[in-house]
Amino acid sequence: MKTVLTLIVSTLIILFAMSFNYYSGTTWVAPKSADKLKNPLANNSDATTKGKKLYAQMCAICHGAKGKGDGMAGAALNPKPANFTSTTLQAQTDGAIYWKITEGRSPMASYKTSLKDNQRWQLVNYIRTFNKNKPKTKPAEKPIEKVETSEEKADRLEKESKRKYDKLIIEADTSFAAKNYKAAKIQYSEALKIRPSDSLVIFKLNELTPLIVEAEKREILKQEIKKELKKELKEEIIQELKSEQK
């Protein structure tokens, strides 16, 4: 039974070990050419999620769930599996980490054939999430709201009042020219509320009063004429019908 258990542990170590630390007393350094490799999946959140799954399947047993090199199978390794949270490891380029995953170095296996190219980059992405010294994005600072002084408020209200007044006068003059006297009266009246002592607006309102009365009289007269014409036309048609029947 002990022999079988020993065989299983040995097999797991061979399949999952990923140690980036020291071997035979020397530091494992990737060639400078590896630093030039660009990560095609950098900042790809979907790739990082897939890398997390791969890590749980193939790396956590040695490097630990939190990447600290304290996995169950890693206890039997010498040297110990790399601590992915360390400053030294995180200082390496994506290309260097990718190269080590690809090439391997005893006791770490090579994943050149067992993992596809994009899967190895996915692992690189996820290993980067263990970086404890990664600068955190500061929340956007809320703009400081400027406190309006009483003088500024008075000036703002005065400008708004002027804009509204000018707009009403233009609309009223346009309505006056189009002989839409009722609309003009309403617009001049609104303008007068803003500037009650405006003599020109008062004059125009006084001028409008008889024009509105005259327009109303003309409208009434038009309606009466229409009624009379309809009555006459009706009588003519009746007479024509009577003549046709004789």
Coordinates of N, CA, C and O in Angstrom, one line a residue, residues 15-197:
L15 N 3.9 15.6 -12.8 CA 2.9 16.2 -13.7 C 2.6 17.7 -13.4 O 2.4 18.5 -14.2
F16 N 2.6 18.0 -12.1 CA 2.2 19.3 -11.7 C 3.2 20.3 -11.2 O 2.9 21.5 -11.0
A17 N 4.4 19.8 -10.9 CA 5.4 20.7 -10.3 C 5.8 21.8 -11.2 O 6.0 21.6 -12.4
M18 N 5.8 23.0 -10.7 CA 6.2 24.2 -11.4 C 7.1 25.1 -10.6 O 6.7 26.1 -10.0
S19 N 8.3 24.8 -10.4 CA 9.2 25.5 -9.5 C 10.1 26.4 -10.3 O 10.8 26.0 -11.2
F20 N 10.0 27.8 -10.0 CA 10.8 28.8 -10.7 C 11.9 29.3 -9.8 O 12.5 30.3 -10.1
N21 N 12.2 28.6 -8.8 CA 13.3 29.0 -7.8 C 14.7 28.6 -8.2 O 15.1 28.6 -9.4
Y22 N 15.4 28.0 -7.3 CA 16.8 27.7 -7.5 C 17.0 26.2 -7.8 O 16.2 25.4 -7.3
Y23 N 17.9 25.9 -8.6 CA 18.3 24.6 -8.9 C 19.8 24.4 -8.9 O 20.5 25.2 -9.6
S24 N 20.3 23.4 -8.1 CA 21.7 23.2 -8.0 C 22.5 24.5 -7.6 O 23.6 24.7 -8.1
G25 N 21.8 25.2 -6.7 CA 22.5 26.4 -6.2 C 22.6 27.6 -7.1 O 23.2 28.6 -6.8
T26 N 21.9 27.6 -8.3 CA 21.9 28.7 -9.2 C 20.5 29.2 -9.4 O 19.5 28.5 -9.3
T27 N 20.4 30.5 -9.8 CA 19.1 31.1 -10.0 C 18.7 30.8 -11.4 O 19.5 30.8 -12.4
W28 N 17.4 30.4 -11.6 CA 16.9 30.1 -12.9 C 16.5 31.4 -13.6 O 15.5 32.0 -13.2
V29 N 17.3 31.7 -14.6 CA 17.0 33.0 -15.3 C 16.7 32.7 -16.7 O 17.4 32.0 -17.4
A30 N 15.6 33.2 -17.2 CA 15.2 33.0 -18.6 C 16.1 33.8 -19.5 O 16.7 34.9 -19.1
P31 N 16.4 33.4 -20.7 CA 17.2 34.2 -21.6 C 16.6 35.5 -22.0 O 15.4 35.7 -21.9
K32 N 17.5 36.5 -22.3 CA 17.0 37.8 -22.6 C 16.0 37.9 -23.7 O 15.1 38.7 -23.8
S33 N 16.1 36.9 -24.6 CA 15.2 36.8 -25.8 C 13.8 36.6 -25.3 O 12.8 37.0 -25.9
A34 N 13.6 36.0 -24.1 CA 12.3 35.7 -23.6 C 11.6 37.0 -23.2 O 10.4 37.1 -23.2
D35 N 12.4 37.9 -22.7 CA 11.9 39.2 -22.3 C 11.2 40.0 -23.4 O 10.3 40.8 -23.2
K36 N 11.6 39.6 -24.6 CA 11.0 40.3 -25.8 C 9.7 39.8 -26.2 O 9.0 40.3 -27.1
L37 N 9.3 38.6 -25.6 CA 8.0 38.0 -26.0 C 6.9 38.9 -25.5 O 6.9 39.2 -24.3
K38 N 6.0 39.2 -26.3 CA 4.8 40.0 -25.9 C 3.6 39.2 -25.6 O 3.3 38.2 -26.3
N39 N 3.0 39.5 -24.5 CA 1.8 38.7 -24.1 C 0.6 39.1 -24.9 O 0.1 40.2 -24.8
P40 N 0.1 38.2 -25.8 CA -1.0 38.6 -26.7 C -2.3 38.7 -25.9 O -3.3 39.1 -26.4
L41 N -2.3 38.2 -24.7 CA -3.6 38.2 -23.9 C -3.5 39.1 -22.7 O -4.3 39.0 -21.8
A42 N -2.6 40.1 -22.7 CA -2.4 41.0 -21.6 C -3.7 41.8 -21.4 O -4.4 42.2 -22.4
N43 N -4.1 41.9 -20.1 CA -5.3 42.7 -19.8 C -6.6 42.0 -20.3 O -7.7 42.7 -20.4
N44 N -6.5 40.8 -20.7 CA -7.7 40.1 -21.2 C -8.3 39.3 -20.0 O -7.8 38.3 -19.6
S45 N -9.4 39.8 -19.5 CA -10.0 39.2 -18.3 C -10.6 37.8 -18.5 O -10.5 37.0 -17.6
D46 N -11.0 37.5 -19.7 CA -11.5 36.2 -20.0 C -10.4 35.2 -20.0 O -10.5 34.1 -19.5
A47 N -9.2 35.6 -20.5 CA -8.1 34.7 -20.5 C -7.6 34.5 -19.1 O -7.2 33.4 -18.8
T48 N -7.7 35.5 -18.3 CA -7.3 35.3 -16.9 C -8.2 34.4 -16.1 O -7.7 33.5 -15.3
T49 N -9.5 34.4 -16.4 CA -10.4 33.5 -15.8 C -10.1 32.0 -16.2 O -10.1 31.1 -15.4
K50 N -9.8 31.8 -17.5 CA -9.4 30.5 -18.0 C -8.1 30.1 -17.4 O -7.9 28.9 -17.1
G51 N -7.2 31.0 -17.2 CA -5.9 30.7 -16.5 C -6.1 30.2 -15.1 O -5.4 29.4 -14.6
K52 N -7.1 30.8 -14.4 CA -7.4 30.4 -13.1 C -7.8 28.9 -13.0 O -7.4 28.2 -12.1
K53 N -8.6 28.5 -14.0 CA -9.0 27.1 -14.0 C -7.9 26.2 -14.3 O -7.7 25.1 -13.6
L54 N -7.0 26.6 -15.2 CA -5.8 25.8 -15.5 C -4.9 25.7 -14.3 O -4.4 24.6 -13.9
Y55 N -4.8 26.8 -13.6 CA -3.9 26.8 -12.4 C -4.4 25.9 -11.3 O -3.7 25.1 -10.7
A56 N -5.8 25.9 -11.1 CA -6.4 25.0 -10.1 C -6.1 23.5 -10.5 O -5.9 22.7 -9.6
Q57 N -6.1 23.2 -11.8 CA -5.9 21.8 -12.2 C -4.5 21.4 -12.2 O -4.2 20.2 -11.9
M58 N -3.6 22.3 -12.5 CA -2.2 21.8 -12.8 C -1.1 22.5 -11.9 O 0.0 21.9 -11.8
C59 N -1.4 23.6 -11.2 CA -0.4 24.3 -10.5 C -0.6 24.3 -9.0 O 0.3 24.4 -8.2
A60 N -1.9 24.4 -8.6 CA -2.2 24.6 -7.2 C -1.6 23.5 -6.3 O -1.3 23.8 -5.1
I61 N -1.5 22.3 -6.8 CA -1.1 21.2 -6.0 C 0.3 21.4 -5.4 O 0.7 20.9 -4.4
C62 N 1.2 22.2 -6.2 CA 2.5 22.5 -5.8 C 2.7 23.9 -5.2 O 3.3 24.1 -4.2
H63 N 2.1 24.8 -6.0 CA 2.3 26.2 -5.7 C 1.2 26.8 -4.7 O 1.3 27.9 -4.2
G64 N 0.2 26.0 -4.4 CA -0.8 26.4 -3.4 C -1.9 27.2 -4.1 O -1.7 27.8 -5.1
A65 N -3.1 27.2 -3.4 CA -4.2 27.9 -4.0 C -4.0 29.4 -4.1 O -4.5 30.0 -5.0
K66 N -3.2 29.9 -3.2 CA -3.0 31.4 -3.2 C -1.6 31.7 -3.8 O -1.1 32.8 -3.6
G67 N -0.9 30.7 -4.4 CA 0.3 31.0 -5.1 C 1.5 31.2 -4.2 O 2.5 31.7 -4.7
K68 N 1.5 30.8 -3.0 CA 2.6 31.0 -2.1 C 3.6 29.9 -2.0 O 4.5 29.9 -1.2
G69 N 3.5 28.9 -2.9 CA 4.4 27.8 -3.0 C 4.3 26.8 -1.9 O 5.2 26.1 -1.5
D70 N 3.1 26.8 -1.3 CA 2.8 25.9 -0.1 C 1.8 24.8 -0.5 O 1.1 24.3 0.4
G71 N 1.8 24.3 -1.7 CA 0.9 23.3 -2.1 C 1.2 21.9 -1.5 O 2.4 21.7 -1.1
M72 N 0.3 21.0 -1.5 CA 0.5 19.7 -0.8 C 1.7 18.9 -1.4 O 2.5 18.4 -0.7
A73 N 1.7 18.8 -2.8 CA 2.8 18.1 -3.4 C 4.1 18.8 -3.4 O 5.2 18.2 -3.4
G74 N 4.1 20.1 -3.2 CA 5.3 20.9 -3.1 C 6.1 20.6 -1.9 O 7.3 20.9 -1.9
A75 N 5.5 20.1 -0.9 CA 6.2 19.8 0.4 C 7.4 18.8 0.2 O 8.4 18.8 0.9
A76 N 7.2 17.9 -0.8 CA 8.2 16.9 -1.1 C 9.3 17.4 -2.0 O 10.2 16.6 -2.3
L77 N 9.2 18.6 -2.5 CA 10.2 19.1 -3.5 C 11.3 19.8 -2.8 O 11.2 20.4 -1.8
N78 N 12.5 19.7 -3.4 CA 13.7 20.4 -3.0 C 14.5 20.9 -4.2 O 15.0 20.0 -4.9
P79 N 14.5 22.2 -4.5 CA 14.0 23.3 -3.7 C 12.4 23.4 -3.8 O 11.8 22.7 -4.6
K80 N 11.9 24.2 -2.9 CA 10.4 24.3 -2.9 C 9.9 25.1 -4.1 O 10.6 25.9 -4.7
P81 N 8.6 24.9 -4.4 CA 8.0 25.6 -5.5 C 8.1 27.1 -5.3 O 8.1 27.6 -4.2
A82 N 8.1 27.8 -6.4 CA 8.2 29.3 -6.3 C 7.0 29.9 -5.7 O 5.8 29.4 -5.7
N83 N 7.2 31.0 -5.0 CA 6.1 31.8 -4.4 C 5.7 32.9 -5.4 O 6.5 33.8 -5.6
F84 N 4.6 32.7 -6.0 CA 4.2 33.7 -7.0 C 3.8 35.1 -6.5 O 3.7 36.0 -7.3
T85 N 3.7 35.2 -5.2 CA 3.4 36.5 -4.6 C 4.7 37.3 -4.3 O 4.6 38.5 -3.9
S86 N 5.8 36.7 -4.5 CA 7.1 37.3 -4.2 C 7.4 38.5 -5.2 O 7.1 38.4 -6.4
T87 N 8.1 39.5 -4.7 CA 8.5 40.6 -5.5 C 9.5 40.2 -6.6 O 9.4 40.7 -7.7
T88 N 10.3 39.2 -6.3 CA 11.3 38.7 -7.2 C 10.7 38.1 -8.4 O 11.0 38.4 -9.6
L89 N 9.7 37.2 -8.2 CA 9.0 36.6 -9.3 C 8.2 37.6 -10.1 O 8.2 37.6 -11.3
Q90 N 7.4 38.4 -9.4 CA 6.6 39.3 -10.1 C 7.3 40.4 -10.9 O 6.8 41.0 -11.8
A91 N 8.7 40.5 -10.6 CA 9.5 41.5 -11.3 C 9.9 41.0 -12.7 O 10.3 41.7 -13.5
Q92 N 9.7 39.7 -12.9 CA 10.0 39.1 -14.2 C 9.0 39.5 -15.2 O 7.8 39.8 -14.9
T93 N 9.4 39.5 -16.5 CA 8.5 39.9 -17.6 C 7.5 38.7 -17.8 O 7.8 37.6 -17.5
D94 N 6.4 39.1 -18.5 CA 5.5 38.0 -18.9 C 6.2 37.0 -19.8 O 5.9 35.8 -19.7
G95 N 7.1 37.5 -20.7 CA 7.8 36.6 -21.6 C 8.6 35.6 -20.8 O 8.7 34.4 -21.2
A96 N 9.3 36.1 -19.8 CA 10.2 35.2 -19.0 C 9.4 34.1 -18.3 O 9.8 32.9 -18.3
I97 N 8.2 34.5 -17.7 CA 7.4 33.5 -17.0 C 6.8 32.5 -18.1 O 6.8 31.3 -17.8
Y98 N 6.4 33.0 -19.2 CA 5.9 32.1 -20.3 C 7.0 31.1 -20.7 O 6.7 30.0 -20.9
W99 N 8.2 31.6 -20.9 CA 9.3 30.8 -21.3 C 9.5 29.6 -20.4 O 9.8 28.5 -20.8
K100 N 9.5 29.9 -19.1 CA 9.8 28.9 -18.0 C 8.6 27.9 -18.0 O 8.9 26.7 -17.8
I101 N 7.4 28.3 -18.2 CA 6.3 27.4 -18.3 C 6.5 26.5 -19.5 O 6.2 25.3 -19.4
T102 N 6.9 27.0 -20.6 CA 7.1 26.3 -21.8 C 8.2 25.3 -21.8 O 8.1 24.1 -22.1
E103 N 9.4 25.8 -21.3 CA 10.6 24.9 -21.3 C 10.7 24.0 -20.1 O 11.2 22.9 -20.2
G104 N 10.4 24.5 -18.9 CA 10.5 23.7 -17.7 C 12.0 23.5 -17.3 O 12.9 23.8 -18.1
R105 N 12.2 23.1 -16.1 CA 13.5 22.7 -15.6 C 13.3 21.9 -14.3 O 12.6 22.3 -13.4
S106 N 13.9 20.8 -14.3 CA 13.7 19.8 -13.2 C 13.8 20.5 -11.9 O 14.7 21.3 -11.6
P107 N 12.9 20.3 -10.9 CA 11.8 19.3 -11.0 C 10.5 19.8 -11.7 O 9.5 19.1 -11.6
M108 N 10.6 20.9 -12.3 CA 9.4 21.4 -13.0 C 9.4 20.8 -14.4 O 10.3 20.9 -15.2
A109 N 8.2 20.3 -14.8 CA 8.0 19.7 -16.2 C 7.9 20.8 -17.2 O 7.5 21.9 -16.9
S110 N 8.2 20.4 -18.5 CA 7.9 21.3 -19.6 C 6.5 21.2 -20.0 O 6.0 20.1 -20.1
Y111 N 5.8 22.3 -20.3 CA 4.4 22.3 -20.8 C 4.3 22.7 -22.3 O 3.3 23.1 -22.7
K112 N 5.4 22.5 -23.0 CA 5.4 22.9 -24.4 C 4.4 22.1 -25.2 O 3.8 22.6 -26.1
T113 N 4.3 20.8 -24.9 CA 3.4 19.9 -25.6 C 2.1 19.7 -24.9 O 1.0 19.4 -25.5
S114 N 2.1 19.7 -23.6 CA 0.9 19.4 -22.8 C -0.1 20.5 -22.7 O -1.3 20.4 -22.5
L115 N 0.4 21.8 -23.0 CA -0.5 23.0 -23.0 C -0.3 23.7 -24.3 O 0.8 23.8 -24.8
K116 N -1.4 24.2 -24.8 CA -1.4 25.0 -26.0 C -0.7 26.4 -25.7 O -0.7 26.8 -24.5
D117 N -0.3 27.0 -26.7 CA 0.4 28.3 -26.6 C -0.5 29.3 -25.8 O 0.0 30.0 -24.9
N118 N -1.7 29.5 -26.2 CA -2.6 30.4 -25.5 C -2.9 30.0 -24.1 O -3.1 30.9 -23.2
Q119 N -2.9 28.7 -23.8 CA -3.1 28.3 -22.4 C -2.0 28.7 -21.5 O -2.2 29.1 -20.3
R120 N -0.7 28.6 -22.0 CA 0.4 29.1 -21.3 C 0.4 30.6 -21.0 O 0.7 31.0 -19.9
W121 N -0.1 31.3 -21.9 CA -0.3 32.8 -21.7 C -1.4 33.0 -20.7 O -1.4 34.0 -19.9
Q122 N -2.4 32.2 -20.7 CA -3.5 32.3 -19.8 C -3.0 32.1 -18.3 O -3.4 32.8 -17.4
L123 N -2.1 31.2 -18.2 CA -1.5 30.9 -16.9 C -0.7 32.1 -16.4 O -0.7 32.5 -15.3
V124 N 0.1 32.7 -17.4 CA 0.8 33.9 -17.1 C -0.1 35.0 -16.5 O 0.2 35.7 -15.5
N125 N -1.2 35.2 -17.2 CA -2.2 36.2 -16.8 C -2.6 36.0 -15.3 O -2.7 36.9 -14.5
Y126 N -2.9 34.7 -15.0 CA -3.5 34.4 -13.7 C -2.3 34.5 -12.7 O -2.6 35.0 -11.5
I127 N -1.1 34.1 -13.0 CA 0.0 34.3 -12.1 C 0.2 35.7 -11.7 O 0.5 36.1 -10.5
R128 N -0.1 36.7 -12.6 CA 0.0 38.1 -12.3 C -1.0 38.6 -11.2 O -0.8 39.6 -10.6
T129 N -2.1 37.8 -11.1 CA -3.1 38.2 -10.1 C -2.5 38.0 -8.6 O -3.1 38.6 -7.7
F130 N -1.4 37.3 -8.5 CA -0.8 37.1 -7.2 C 0.1 38.3 -6.8 O 0.7 38.2 -5.7
N131 N 0.3 39.2 -7.6 CA 1.2 40.4 -7.4 C 0.6 41.2 -6.3 O -0.4 42.0 -6.5
K132 N 1.1 41.2 -5.1 CA 0.6 41.9 -3.9 C 1.1 43.4 -4.0 O 0.5 44.2 -3.3
N133 N 2.1 43.7 -4.8 CA 2.6 45.0 -4.9 C 2.1 45.8 -6.1 O 2.6 46.9 -6.4
K134 N 1.1 45.2 -6.8 CA 0.5 45.9 -7.9 C -0.2 47.1 -7.5 O -1.0 47.1 -6.5
P135 N 0.2 48.3 -8.0 CA -0.5 49.5 -7.6 C -2.0 49.5 -7.8 O -2.5 49.1 -8.9
K136 N -2.7 49.8 -6.8 CA -4.2 49.8 -6.9 C -4.7 51.1 -7.5 O -4.1 52.2 -7.3
T137 N -5.7 50.9 -8.3 CA -6.3 52.1 -9.0 C -7.0 52.9 -8.0 O -7.9 52.4 -7.3
K138 N -6.6 54.2 -7.9 CA -7.3 55.1 -7.0 C -8.7 55.4 -7.5 O -8.8 55.7 -8.7
P139 N -9.7 55.5 -6.7 CA -11.0 55.9 -7.1 C -11.0 57.3 -7.6 O -10.2 58.2 -7.1
A140 N -11.7 57.6 -8.6 CA -11.7 59.0 -9.2 C -12.2 59.9 -8.1 O -13.2 59.7 -7.4
E141 N -11.4 61.0 -8.0 CA -11.8 62.0 -7.0 C -12.9 62.8 -7.5 O -13.0 63.2 -8.7
K142 N -13.9 63.1 -6.6 CA -15.0 63.9 -6.9 C -14.6 65.3 -7.1 O -13.9 65.8 -6.2
P143 N -15.0 66.0 -8.1 CA -14.7 67.4 -8.3 C -15.2 68.2 -7.1 O -16.4 68.0 -6.7
I144 N -14.4 69.1 -6.7 CA -14.9 70.0 -5.6 C -15.8 71.0 -6.1 O -15.5 71.8 -7.0
E145 N -17.0 71.0 -5.5 CA -18.1 71.9 -6.0 C -17.7 73.3 -5.5 O -17.5 73.5 -4.3
K146 N -17.7 74.2 -6.4 CA -17.5 75.6 -6.1 C -18.7 76.2 -5.4 O -19.8 76.1 -5.8
V147 N -18.4 76.9 -4.2 CA -19.5 77.5 -3.5 C -19.7 78.9 -4.1 O -18.8 79.7 -4.3
E148 N -20.9 79.1 -4.5 CA -21.3 80.4 -5.2 C -21.5 81.5 -4.2 O -22.3 81.3 -3.2
T149 N -20.8 82.6 -4.4 CA -21.0 83.7 -3.5 C -22.3 84.4 -3.8 O -22.9 84.2 -4.8
S150 N -22.7 85.3 -2.9 CA -24.0 86.0 -3.0 C -23.9 87.0 -4.3 O -24.9 87.1 -5.0
E151 N -22.7 87.5 -4.5 CA -22.5 88.4 -5.6 C -22.6 87.6 -6.9 O -23.2 88.1 -7.9
E152 N -22.0 86.4 -6.9 CA -22.0 85.6 -8.1 C -23.4 85.1 -8.4 O -23.8 85.1 -9.6
K153 N -24.2 84.8 -7.4 CA -25.5 84.4 -7.6 C -26.4 85.5 -8.1 O -27.2 85.2 -9.1
A154 N -26.2 86.7 -7.6 CA -27.0 87.8 -8.1 C -26.7 88.1 -9.6 O -27.6 88.4 -10.4
D155 N -25.4 88.0 -9.9 CA -25.0 88.2 -11.3 C -25.6 87.1 -12.2 O -26.0 87.5 -13.3
R156 N -25.5 85.9 -11.8 CA -26.1 84.8 -12.6 C -27.6 85.0 -12.8 O -28.1 84.8 -13.9
L157 N -28.3 85.3 -11.7 CA -29.8 85.5 -11.9 C -30.1 86.6 -12.8 O -31.1 86.6 -13.5
E158 N -29.3 87.7 -12.7 CA -29.5 88.9 -13.6 C -29.3 88.5 -15.1 O -30.1 88.9 -15.9
K159 N -28.3 87.7 -15.3 CA -28.0 87.3 -16.7 C -29.2 86.4 -17.2 O -29.6 86.5 -18.4
E160 N -29.6 85.4 -16.4 CA -30.7 84.5 -16.8 C -32.0 85.3 -17.0 O -32.7 85.0 -18.0
S161 N -32.2 86.3 -16.2 CA -33.4 87.1 -16.4 C -33.4 87.9 -17.7 O -34.4 88.0 -18.4
K162 N -32.2 88.4 -18.0 CA -32.0 89.2 -19.3 C -32.3 88.3 -20.5 O -32.9 88.7 -21.4
R163 N -31.7 87.1 -20.4 CA -31.9 86.1 -21.5 C -33.4 85.8 -21.7 O -33.8 85.8 -22.9
K164 N -34.1 85.6 -20.7 CA -35.5 85.3 -20.7 C -36.3 86.4 -21.3 O -37.2 86.3 -22.1
Y165 N -35.9 87.6 -20.8 CA -36.6 88.9 -21.3 C -36.4 89.1 -22.8 O -37.4 89.3 -23.5
D166 N -35.2 89.0 -23.2 CA -34.9 89.2 -24.6 C -35.6 88.2 -25.5 O -36.1 88.6 -26.6
K167 N -35.7 87.0 -25.0 CA -36.4 85.9 -25.8 C -37.8 86.2 -25.9 O -38.4 86.1 -27.0
L168 N -38.5 86.7 -24.8 CA -39.9 87.0 -24.9 C -40.2 88.2 -25.8 O -41.2 88.2 -26.5
I169 N -39.3 89.2 -25.8 CA -39.5 90.4 -26.6 C -39.4 90.0 -28.1 O -40.3 90.4 -28.9
I170 N -38.5 89.1 -28.4 CA -38.3 88.7 -29.8 C -39.6 87.9 -30.3 O -40.1 88.1 -31.4
E171 N -40.0 87.0 -29.4 CA -41.2 86.2 -29.8 C -42.5 87.1 -29.9 O -43.3 86.9 -30.8
A172 N -42.6 88.1 -29.0 CA -43.7 89.0 -29.0 C -43.7 89.9 -30.2 O -44.8 90.0 -30.9
D173 N -42.6 90.4 -30.6 CA -42.5 91.2 -31.8 C -42.8 90.4 -33.1 O -43.5 90.9 -34.0
T174 N -42.4 89.2 -33.1 CA -42.7 88.3 -34.2 C -44.2 88.0 -34.3 O -44.8 88.1 -35.4
S175 N -44.8 87.8 -33.2 CA -46.3 87.5 -33.2 C -47.0 88.8 -33.6 O -48.0 88.7 -34.3
F176 N -46.5 90.0 -33.2 CA -47.2 91.2 -33.5 C -47.1 91.4 -35.0 O -48.1 91.8 -35.6
A177 N -46.0 91.2 -35.6 CA -45.8 91.4 -37.1 C -46.7 90.4 -37.8 O -47.2 90.8 -38.9
A178 N -46.9 89.2 -37.3 CA -47.8 88.2 -38.0 C -49.3 88.5 -37.6 O -50.1 87.6 -38.0
K179 N -49.6 89.6 -36.9 CA -51.0 89.9 -36.5 C -51.6 88.9 -35.6 O -52.8 88.7 -35.6
N180 N -50.7 88.1 -34.9 CA -51.2 87.2 -33.9 C -51.2 88.0 -32.6 O -50.4 87.8 -31.7
Y181 N -52.2 88.8 -32.4 CA -52.2 89.8 -31.3 C -52.4 89.2 -30.0 O -51.8 89.6 -29.0
K182 N -53.1 88.1 -29.9 CA -53.4 87.5 -28.6 C -52.0 86.9 -28.1 O -51.7 87.0 -26.9
A183 N -51.3 86.2 -28.9 CA -50.0 85.6 -28.5 C -49.0 86.7 -28.1 O -48.3 86.6 -27.1
A184 N -49.0 87.8 -28.9 CA -48.1 88.9 -28.6 C -48.4 89.5 -27.2 O -47.5 89.8 -26.5
K185 N -49.7 89.6 -26.9 CA -50.1 90.2 -25.6 C -49.6 89.3 -24.5 O -49.1 89.8 -23.5
I186 N -49.7 88.0 -24.6 CA -49.3 87.1 -23.6 C -47.8 87.2 -23.4 O -47.2 87.3 -22.3
Q187 N -47.0 87.3 -24.5 CA -45.6 87.3 -24.4 C -45.1 88.7 -23.9 O -44.1 88.7 -23.1
Y188 N -45.7 89.8 -24.3 CA -45.4 91.1 -23.7 C -45.7 91.1 -22.2 O -44.9 91.7 -21.4
S189 N -46.8 90.5 -21.8 CA -47.2 90.5 -20.4 C -46.1 89.7 -19.6 O -45.8 90.1 -18.4
E190 N -45.6 88.6 -20.1 CA -44.6 87.9 -19.4 C -43.3 88.7 -19.3 O -42.6 88.6 -18.2
A191 N -43.0 89.4 -20.3 CA -41.8 90.2 -20.3 C -42.0 91.3 -19.3 O -41.0 91.7 -18.6
L192 N -43.2 91.9 -19.1 CA -43.4 93.0 -18.2 C -43.3 92.5 -16.7 O -42.9 93.3 -15.9
K193 N -43.5 91.2 -16.5 CA -43.3 90.7 -15.1 C -41.9 90.7 -14.7 O -41.5 90.9 -13.5
I194 N -41.0 90.6 -15.7 CA -39.5 90.6 -15.5 C -39.1 92.1 -15.3 O -38.3 92.4 -14.4
R195 N -39.6 93.0 -16.1 CA -39.3 94.4 -16.0 C -40.6 95.2 -15.9 O -41.0 95.8 -16.9
P196 N -41.2 95.3 -14.7 CA -42.5 96.0 -14.6 C -42.5 97.4 -15.0 O -43.6 98.0 -15.4
S197 N -41.4 98.1 -15.0 CA -41.4 99.5 -15.3 C -40.9 99.8 -16.8 O -40.6 101.0 -17.1

